[in-house]
Amino acid sequence: MISRVFFLLGVLLLGADCQEDFKDPRTIKPWTLVYTVQPYYQSEALVNLWKSEKNVKIPGEFFTWSSMSNQVLDKPSVNDTILITKIQKPKAFSEEEELLIVKTINNCSETDFEKYDIKKARLKKLLDYKERNRNFESFSDVLVTQDVPSLIKLCKSILGGGKPKITTKLTKPVKAITVPVVDRDTRESIKSVVGLHIWGSTISWALLQKNNLTQWEQRNIENLSKTNLVSLINTVSSITERIPDADAYVMEADPYTSMSKLKGTAYAFYVQRQQVIATVISILGMRRRLSNNYNSSSTEDQKINNFFMMAPRSPAKRFNLTVGNEIMPPESIIKNVLEGNLHHKIPDFPKITVDADLISNYKSSHGVNRDQLHSTLLTALAFVDVVHQDDLVAK
């Protein structure tokens, strides 16, 4: 009995080009051994085959010599010739898997292979073989077109169902329609909304209370261009007192304006308008605190939390009134509101009722004044739509 048999790992030189004219190793002999390594403790010597002059490896191909049993091999020289009498080939895939792989390859078009792990050069050889021979008859035929590492990757990807689909999601942040954002708690507490529009010397507002338009008015600031800051605040304060209480006040924010581009009168108009807006926001924001004798020391509670700014152009976008960079007149929307038909024109929009006196006052307005009434009501309606639609989604 032998105590050990050397394990021979060899690189064998085959005369034929294995990629184009592959021959079964069992039919080629003798083998020329060119390199050996460590001893292996078994009754038979196993040799890992490296095939062809290109040194293309076949992992898992092992060869045994029965004639070497019960012998101790001395380390061979480079030119020793050994006759292989028996081949043992552990299979990487079962017969069922091999059949599935061959069937899949035969049924795949060139584009179908995109989901499998195969390089373009290897795919070209695969397709060329299919074109010449119509189909692969057996798993061994596939090996003719692939080196073994590439074949194993392809087979595993076929058995695994192909490459996982990578879905790319947009990570671009969604711009908020209102600032601050209307959260769930705030939304549930909003039962009345005042839409505001401040332009030129006019302050306009519209009150929607439980889906009823109960106020729709405007007031002018007298001698605005000649008013100093103190007089301006006093005048604006007296007008703001007419604006009714509401759970939420909302304005449409102005598009970004570069101060450096404003000259002379335009600059003065812009600054004065911002003073009016700041005064109105401050008074309305503090009204609830003063009326409730609010005395909280919390930093959050001291903030104005019932005034909302809608993104520029968002009221018009809400009602599909934008065409490119242009905003279409909102007369059709206003007409549907006054006739009580808006909820028929816009799905899921609540029905709005309007007091008869407000309709009469609106019809008596003209020009710029009517346009400002349009703007303030459109802003209020858009905010109600934001609250209402988000509430439907939440439910």
Short mmCIF file of C-alpha atoms in Angstrom, two decimals:
data_model
loop_
_atom_site.label_atom_id
_atom_site.label_comp_id
_atom_site.label_asym_id
_atom_site.label_seq_id
_atom_site.Cartn_x
_atom_site.Cartn_y
_atom_site.Cartn_z
CA MET A 1 0.00 0.00 0.00
CA ILE A 2 1.23 3.46 -0.70
CA SER A 3 1.45 6.11 1.97
CA ARG A 4 0.75 8.90 -0.45
CA VAL A 5 0.41 9.71 -4.13
CA PHE A 6 1.59 12.98 -5.59
CA PHE A 7 -1.06 15.38 -6.85
CA LEU A 8 0.06 16.66 -10.23
CA LEU A 9 -1.28 20.00 -11.46
CA GLY A 10 -0.07 20.38 -15.04
CA VAL A 11 -0.18 22.63 -18.01
CA LEU A 12 -0.57 20.41 -21.08
CA LEU A 13 0.22 21.59 -24.54
CA LEU A 14 -2.40 20.64 -27.14
CA GLY A 15 -1.60 21.15 -30.77
CA ALA A 16 -5.14 22.08 -31.82
CA ASP A 17 -6.74 25.51 -31.33
CA CYS A 18 -9.43 24.78 -28.73
CA GLN A 19 -11.57 27.80 -29.59
CA GLU A 20 -12.14 27.01 -33.27
CA ASP A 21 -11.44 23.24 -33.53
CA PHE A 22 -12.06 21.75 -30.13
CA LYS A 23 -11.37 18.03 -29.71
CA ASP A 24 -12.41 15.80 -26.87
CA PRO A 25 -9.36 15.53 -24.54
CA ARG A 26 -10.03 11.82 -24.18
CA THR A 27 -9.11 11.28 -27.84
CA ILE A 28 -5.78 13.10 -27.65
CA LYS A 29 -2.67 11.30 -26.36
CA PRO A 30 -0.01 11.29 -25.21
CA TRP A 31 0.03 14.31 -22.88
CA THR A 32 3.23 16.28 -22.39
CA LEU A 33 3.66 17.24 -18.74
CA VAL A 34 5.39 20.59 -18.32
CA TYR A 35 4.89 21.46 -14.64
CA THR A 36 4.12 19.69 -11.33
CA VAL A 37 3.23 20.78 -7.80
CA GLN A 38 2.62 19.42 -4.29
CA PRO A 39 1.77 15.82 -3.31
CA TYR A 40 -1.89 14.84 -2.93
CA TYR A 41 -2.95 12.10 -0.47
CA GLN A 42 -5.23 9.83 -2.46
CA SER A 43 -5.02 6.50 -4.19
CA GLU A 44 -5.21 8.13 -7.64
CA ALA A 45 -3.34 11.15 -8.99
CA LEU A 46 -5.56 14.05 -10.17
CA VAL A 47 -4.35 16.51 -12.75
CA ASN A 48 -6.08 19.80 -13.50
CA LEU A 49 -6.09 20.30 -17.25
CA TRP A 50 -4.92 23.51 -18.86
CA LYS A 51 -5.66 23.27 -22.52
CA SER A 52 -4.09 24.65 -25.71
CA GLU A 53 -1.07 26.75 -26.38
CA LYS A 54 -3.11 29.76 -25.28
CA ASN A 55 -3.17 28.33 -21.74
CA VAL A 56 -6.97 28.54 -21.51
CA LYS A 57 -8.01 26.94 -18.24
CA ILE A 58 -10.88 24.49 -17.81
CA PRO A 59 -11.75 24.66 -14.09
CA GLY A 60 -13.05 21.42 -12.66
CA GLU A 61 -11.61 19.12 -15.34
CA PHE A 62 -9.70 16.36 -13.55
CA PHE A 63 -7.92 13.34 -15.00
CA THR A 64 -6.91 10.15 -13.20
CA TRP A 65 -4.55 7.37 -14.04
CA SER A 66 -5.65 3.96 -12.80
CA SER A 67 -2.21 2.63 -13.63
CA MET A 68 -0.73 4.98 -11.04
CA SER A 69 -2.60 3.42 -8.15
CA ASN A 70 -0.42 1.92 -5.46
CA GLN A 71 2.59 3.83 -6.76
CA VAL A 72 4.64 6.71 -5.49
CA LEU A 73 5.55 8.99 -8.36
CA ASP A 74 8.87 10.66 -8.43
CA LYS A 75 8.87 14.28 -9.52
CA PRO A 76 8.73 14.08 -13.32
CA SER A 77 10.97 16.00 -15.61
CA VAL A 78 9.63 18.59 -18.03
CA ASN A 79 9.63 16.22 -20.97
CA ASP A 80 8.03 13.19 -19.28
CA THR A 81 5.17 11.69 -21.24
CA ILE A 82 2.18 10.25 -19.39
CA LEU A 83 -0.67 8.26 -20.88
CA ILE A 84 -4.10 9.19 -19.49
CA THR A 85 -6.30 6.12 -19.33
CA LYS A 86 -9.35 7.47 -17.48
CA ILE A 87 -11.06 10.83 -17.13
CA GLN A 88 -13.27 11.93 -14.22
CA LYS A 89 -15.16 15.17 -14.81
CA PRO A 90 -17.11 16.67 -11.89
CA LYS A 91 -20.07 18.53 -13.45
CA ALA A 92 -20.70 22.17 -12.56
CA PHE A 93 -24.36 21.96 -13.61
CA SER A 94 -26.92 19.18 -13.52
CA GLU A 95 -28.33 17.70 -16.71
CA GLU A 96 -31.61 19.56 -16.15
CA GLU A 97 -29.72 22.84 -15.76
CA GLU A 98 -27.66 22.17 -18.88
CA LEU A 99 -30.82 21.50 -20.89
CA LEU A 100 -32.38 24.73 -19.60
CA ILE A 101 -29.24 26.71 -20.48
CA VAL A 102 -29.10 25.31 -24.02
CA LYS A 103 -32.84 25.91 -24.53
CA THR A 104 -32.54 29.50 -23.29
CA ILE A 105 -29.57 30.26 -25.54
CA ASN A 106 -31.35 28.79 -28.56
CA ASN A 107 -34.46 30.90 -27.90
CA CYS A 108 -32.62 34.17 -27.26
CA SER A 109 -32.19 36.90 -29.85
CA GLU A 110 -29.24 39.27 -29.75
CA THR A 111 -31.15 41.83 -27.68
CA ASP A 112 -32.36 39.13 -25.27
CA PHE A 113 -28.77 38.48 -24.24
CA GLU A 114 -28.50 42.00 -22.81
CA LYS A 115 -29.96 40.76 -19.55
CA TYR A 116 -27.37 38.00 -19.21
CA ASP A 117 -23.75 38.19 -18.13
CA ILE A 118 -21.85 37.86 -21.40
CA LYS A 119 -19.31 40.12 -23.08
CA LYS A 120 -19.83 41.41 -26.62
CA ALA A 121 -16.92 39.45 -28.08
CA ARG A 122 -18.20 36.20 -26.55
CA LEU A 123 -21.74 36.98 -27.63
CA LYS A 124 -20.58 37.47 -31.21
CA LYS A 125 -19.01 33.99 -31.26
CA LEU A 126 -22.18 32.56 -29.75
CA LEU A 127 -24.36 34.18 -32.40
CA ASP A 128 -22.00 33.23 -35.22
CA TYR A 129 -22.23 29.60 -34.14
CA LYS A 130 -26.04 29.79 -34.04
CA GLU A 131 -26.10 31.32 -37.51
CA ARG A 132 -23.92 28.56 -38.93
CA ASN A 133 -25.55 25.65 -37.10
CA ARG A 134 -29.04 27.03 -36.43
CA ASN A 135 -29.03 25.81 -32.82
CA PHE A 136 -26.86 24.33 -30.13
CA GLU A 137 -27.49 20.61 -29.87
CA SER A 138 -25.85 20.09 -26.48
CA PHE A 139 -24.16 21.87 -23.64
CA SER A 140 -20.77 20.83 -25.02
CA ASP A 141 -21.52 22.81 -28.18
CA VAL A 142 -21.79 25.99 -26.13
CA LEU A 143 -18.30 25.43 -24.77
CA VAL A 144 -16.94 25.65 -28.31
CA THR A 145 -17.76 29.36 -28.36
CA GLN A 146 -16.79 30.30 -24.80
CA ASP A 147 -13.88 30.02 -22.45
CA VAL A 148 -14.95 28.32 -19.25
CA PRO A 149 -14.95 31.34 -16.90
CA SER A 150 -17.15 33.21 -19.39
CA LEU A 151 -19.37 30.17 -19.83
CA ILE A 152 -19.86 29.78 -16.09
CA LYS A 153 -20.85 33.45 -15.73
CA LEU A 154 -23.31 33.15 -18.60
CA CYS A 155 -24.84 29.94 -17.26
CA LYS A 156 -25.21 31.29 -13.74
CA SER A 157 -26.89 34.44 -15.00
CA ILE A 158 -29.29 32.36 -17.13
CA LEU A 159 -30.15 30.11 -14.19
CA GLY A 160 -30.50 33.19 -11.98
CA GLY A 161 -33.03 34.78 -14.32
CA GLY A 162 -30.74 37.45 -15.75
CA LYS A 163 -29.33 40.68 -14.41
CA PRO A 164 -31.53 42.46 -11.87
CA LYS A 165 -33.35 45.43 -13.34
CA ILE A 166 -32.01 48.70 -12.03
CA THR A 167 -34.69 51.33 -11.74
CA THR A 168 -33.41 54.83 -11.38
CA LYS A 169 -35.54 57.13 -9.32
CA LEU A 170 -35.55 60.84 -9.64
CA THR A 171 -33.92 62.38 -6.64
CA LYS A 172 -34.73 65.90 -7.59
CA PRO A 173 -36.50 67.47 -4.62
CA VAL A 174 -40.14 68.39 -5.16
CA LYS A 175 -40.79 72.07 -4.61
CA ALA A 176 -43.40 72.84 -1.97
CA ILE A 177 -46.51 74.62 -3.24
CA THR A 178 -46.86 76.56 0.00
CA VAL A 179 -44.43 77.98 2.52
CA PRO A 180 -44.69 76.78 5.19
CA VAL A 181 -45.89 73.34 4.05
CA VAL A 182 -49.44 72.49 5.11
CA ASP A 183 -49.01 69.45 7.35
CA ARG A 184 -51.80 67.08 8.38
CA ASP A 185 -52.56 68.74 11.73
CA THR A 186 -52.71 72.18 10.12
CA ARG A 187 -54.86 70.90 7.26
CA GLU A 188 -57.42 69.46 9.65
CA SER A 189 -57.65 72.76 11.53
CA ILE A 190 -58.27 74.93 8.43
CA LYS A 191 -61.97 75.69 8.01
CA SER A 192 -61.67 79.24 6.66
CA VAL A 193 -59.22 80.82 4.22
CA VAL A 194 -58.52 84.42 3.25
CA GLY A 195 -56.80 84.96 -0.09
CA LEU A 196 -54.89 88.24 -0.33
CA HIS A 197 -53.56 90.29 -3.23
CA ILE A 198 -51.57 93.48 -2.76
CA TRP A 199 -50.65 95.52 -5.80
CA GLY A 200 -50.20 99.22 -6.42
CA SER A 201 -52.26 101.11 -3.90
CA THR A 202 -54.89 98.37 -3.50
CA ILE A 203 -55.31 95.61 -0.92
CA SER A 204 -57.82 92.93 -1.97
CA TRP A 205 -59.08 89.87 -0.11
CA ALA A 206 -61.56 87.00 -0.46
CA LEU A 207 -62.89 84.92 2.45
CA LEU A 208 -63.84 81.29 1.84
CA GLN A 209 -65.57 79.92 4.91
CA LYS A 210 -66.64 76.27 4.80
CA ASN A 211 -66.67 76.49 0.98
CA ASN A 212 -68.79 79.64 1.00
CA LEU A 213 -67.46 82.90 -0.46
CA THR A 214 -68.63 85.34 2.20
CA GLN A 215 -66.32 88.34 1.64
CA TRP A 216 -64.70 89.63 -1.55
CA GLU A 217 -63.49 93.18 -1.18
CA GLN A 218 -60.69 95.67 -1.81
CA ARG A 219 -59.49 98.95 -0.32
CA ASN A 220 -57.20 101.63 -1.70
CA ILE A 221 -54.31 103.32 0.12
CA GLU A 222 -54.69 107.07 -0.40
CA ASN A 223 -51.68 109.14 -1.56
CA LEU A 224 -49.38 106.14 -1.37
CA SER A 225 -46.51 107.79 -3.24
CA LYS A 226 -46.41 110.72 -0.77
CA THR A 227 -46.80 108.67 2.41
CA ASN A 228 -43.91 108.26 4.86
CA LEU A 229 -43.31 104.97 6.64
CA VAL A 230 -45.22 105.82 9.83
CA SER A 231 -48.25 107.10 7.92
CA LEU A 232 -48.08 104.08 5.64
CA ILE A 233 -48.17 101.66 8.57
CA ASN A 234 -51.10 103.49 10.16
CA THR A 235 -53.07 103.50 6.90
CA VAL A 236 -52.34 99.84 6.16
CA SER A 237 -53.25 98.91 9.74
CA SER A 238 -56.67 100.53 9.43
CA ILE A 239 -57.35 98.64 6.19
CA THR A 240 -56.07 95.35 7.62
CA GLU A 241 -58.60 95.65 10.46
CA ARG A 242 -61.31 95.12 7.82
CA ILE A 243 -59.82 91.80 6.76
CA PRO A 244 -61.82 89.07 8.53
CA ASP A 245 -60.43 86.45 10.90
CA ALA A 246 -59.51 83.13 9.30
CA ASP A 247 -57.66 79.93 10.07
CA ALA A 248 -55.26 80.61 7.19
CA TYR A 249 -54.16 83.66 5.21
CA VAL A 250 -52.56 83.08 1.84
CA MET A 251 -50.78 85.15 -0.82
CA GLU A 252 -49.05 84.29 -4.06
CA ALA A 253 -45.32 84.96 -3.81
CA ASP A 254 -43.68 87.23 -6.38
CA PRO A 255 -41.27 85.79 -8.94
CA TYR A 256 -37.64 86.42 -8.06
CA THR A 257 -36.61 90.01 -8.72
CA SER A 258 -33.00 91.19 -8.85
CA MET A 259 -32.84 94.41 -6.85
CA SER A 260 -29.86 95.58 -8.88
CA LYS A 261 -32.01 95.66 -12.02
CA LEU A 262 -34.63 97.95 -10.49
CA LYS A 263 -34.11 101.62 -11.22
CA GLY A 264 -35.67 104.81 -9.91
CA THR A 265 -39.45 104.65 -9.64
CA ALA A 266 -39.56 100.86 -10.03
CA TYR A 267 -37.22 100.42 -7.07
CA ALA A 268 -39.28 102.79 -4.88
CA PHE A 269 -42.51 101.00 -5.86
CA TYR A 270 -40.99 97.59 -5.06
CA VAL A 271 -39.71 98.66 -1.63
CA GLN A 272 -42.97 100.34 -0.68
CA ARG A 273 -44.98 97.29 -1.75
CA GLN A 274 -42.81 95.05 0.42
CA GLN A 275 -43.44 97.41 3.34
CA VAL A 276 -47.19 97.08 2.84
CA ILE A 277 -46.98 93.28 2.60
CA ALA A 278 -44.79 93.05 5.71
CA THR A 279 -47.22 95.21 7.67
CA VAL A 280 -50.25 93.14 6.64
CA ILE A 281 -48.51 89.85 7.44
CA SER A 282 -47.37 91.11 10.85
CA ILE A 283 -50.82 92.34 11.86
CA LEU A 284 -52.69 89.25 10.67
CA GLY A 285 -50.08 86.91 12.12
CA MET A 286 -50.29 88.56 15.54
CA ARG A 287 -54.06 88.90 15.56
CA ARG A 288 -54.70 85.39 16.89
CA ARG A 289 -52.08 85.75 19.61
CA LEU A 290 -53.50 89.08 20.78
CA SER A 291 -57.16 87.99 20.66
CA ASN A 292 -56.38 84.84 22.68
CA ASN A 293 -54.19 86.70 25.16
CA TYR A 294 -51.48 84.24 24.16
CA ASN A 295 -48.50 84.18 26.52
CA SER A 296 -46.45 81.14 25.52
CA SER A 297 -42.68 81.26 25.95
CA SER A 298 -42.10 78.56 23.30
CA THR A 299 -40.02 79.72 20.33
CA GLU A 300 -42.18 77.71 17.91
CA ASP A 301 -45.42 79.09 19.35
CA GLN A 302 -44.14 82.65 18.89
CA LYS A 303 -43.79 82.18 15.13
CA ILE A 304 -46.44 83.29 12.65
CA ASN A 305 -47.99 79.95 11.70
CA ASN A 306 -51.24 80.88 9.97
CA PHE A 307 -49.85 82.83 7.00
CA PHE A 308 -48.91 80.94 3.84
CA MET A 309 -47.15 81.99 0.65
CA MET A 310 -47.98 80.04 -2.50
CA ALA A 311 -45.24 79.50 -5.08
CA PRO A 312 -45.21 82.00 -7.98
CA ARG A 313 -47.73 81.10 -10.72
CA SER A 314 -48.95 78.08 -8.71
CA PRO A 315 -52.59 79.32 -8.47
CA ALA A 316 -52.73 79.65 -12.27
CA LYS A 317 -51.04 76.26 -12.73
CA ARG A 318 -53.52 74.70 -10.32
CA PHE A 319 -56.33 75.60 -12.72
CA ASN A 320 -54.39 75.00 -15.98
CA LEU A 321 -54.23 78.68 -16.88
CA THR A 322 -50.58 78.69 -17.97
CA VAL A 323 -49.50 78.43 -21.60
CA GLY A 324 -45.73 78.46 -21.80
CA ASN A 325 -44.63 81.51 -19.85
CA GLU A 326 -47.98 83.22 -20.24
CA ILE A 327 -50.88 83.20 -17.77
CA MET A 328 -54.33 83.13 -19.31
CA PRO A 329 -57.10 85.34 -17.88
CA PRO A 330 -59.06 83.51 -15.14
CA GLU A 331 -62.52 84.76 -16.20
CA SER A 332 -63.73 81.25 -17.03
CA ILE A 333 -62.81 79.97 -13.56
CA ILE A 334 -64.42 82.99 -11.86
CA LYS A 335 -67.57 82.57 -13.97
CA ASN A 336 -67.90 78.92 -12.95
CA VAL A 337 -67.47 79.90 -9.29
CA LEU A 338 -70.17 82.57 -9.47
CA GLU A 339 -72.54 80.19 -11.26
CA GLY A 340 -71.85 77.39 -8.78
CA ASN A 341 -70.43 75.10 -11.46
CA LEU A 342 -66.74 74.90 -10.58
CA HIS A 343 -67.11 71.49 -8.92
CA HIS A 344 -68.58 70.18 -12.20
CA LYS A 345 -65.62 71.45 -14.21
CA ILE A 346 -62.86 70.31 -11.84
CA PRO A 347 -63.07 66.74 -10.47
CA ASP A 348 -63.17 66.38 -6.67
CA PHE A 349 -63.26 70.16 -6.14
CA PRO A 350 -65.72 71.17 -3.42
CA LYS A 351 -68.83 73.08 -4.40
CA ILE A 352 -68.44 76.83 -3.74
CA THR A 353 -71.47 79.01 -3.00
CA VAL A 354 -71.35 82.81 -3.37
CA ASP A 355 -73.44 85.46 -1.63
CA ALA A 356 -75.63 87.39 -4.07
CA ASP A 357 -74.34 90.78 -2.86
CA LEU A 358 -70.76 89.77 -3.69
CA ILE A 359 -71.78 88.82 -7.24
CA SER A 360 -73.45 92.21 -7.66
CA ASN A 361 -70.39 94.11 -6.36
CA TYR A 362 -68.10 92.08 -8.62
CA LYS A 363 -70.16 92.89 -11.71
CA SER A 364 -69.91 96.60 -10.92
CA SER A 365 -66.09 96.48 -10.85
CA HIS A 366 -63.95 97.16 -13.92
CA GLY A 367 -60.43 97.08 -15.27
CA VAL A 368 -57.56 96.76 -12.80
CA ASN A 369 -59.88 96.48 -9.80
CA ARG A 370 -61.65 93.48 -11.32
CA ASP A 371 -58.31 91.87 -12.19
CA GLN A 372 -57.22 92.16 -8.57
CA LEU A 373 -60.46 90.59 -7.37
CA HIS A 374 -59.76 87.74 -9.79
CA SER A 375 -56.27 87.28 -8.36
CA THR A 376 -57.31 87.22 -4.72
CA LEU A 377 -60.16 84.73 -5.30
CA LEU A 378 -57.99 82.51 -7.51
CA THR A 379 -55.35 82.39 -4.76
CA ALA A 380 -57.93 81.43 -2.13
CA LEU A 381 -59.42 78.74 -4.39
CA ALA A 382 -56.00 77.31 -5.19
CA PHE A 383 -55.14 77.06 -1.50
CA VAL A 384 -58.47 75.37 -0.74
CA ASP A 385 -57.72 72.93 -3.56
CA VAL A 386 -54.29 72.16 -2.08
CA VAL A 387 -55.82 71.47 1.33
CA HIS A 388 -58.76 69.51 -0.09
CA GLN A 389 -56.80 67.36 -2.56
CA ASP A 390 -54.08 66.54 -0.03
CA ASP A 391 -56.80 65.62 2.43
CA LEU A 392 -58.28 63.17 -0.10
CA VAL A 393 -54.84 61.62 -0.66
CA ALA A 394 -54.28 61.29 3.09
CA LYS A 395 -57.57 59.43 3.47
#
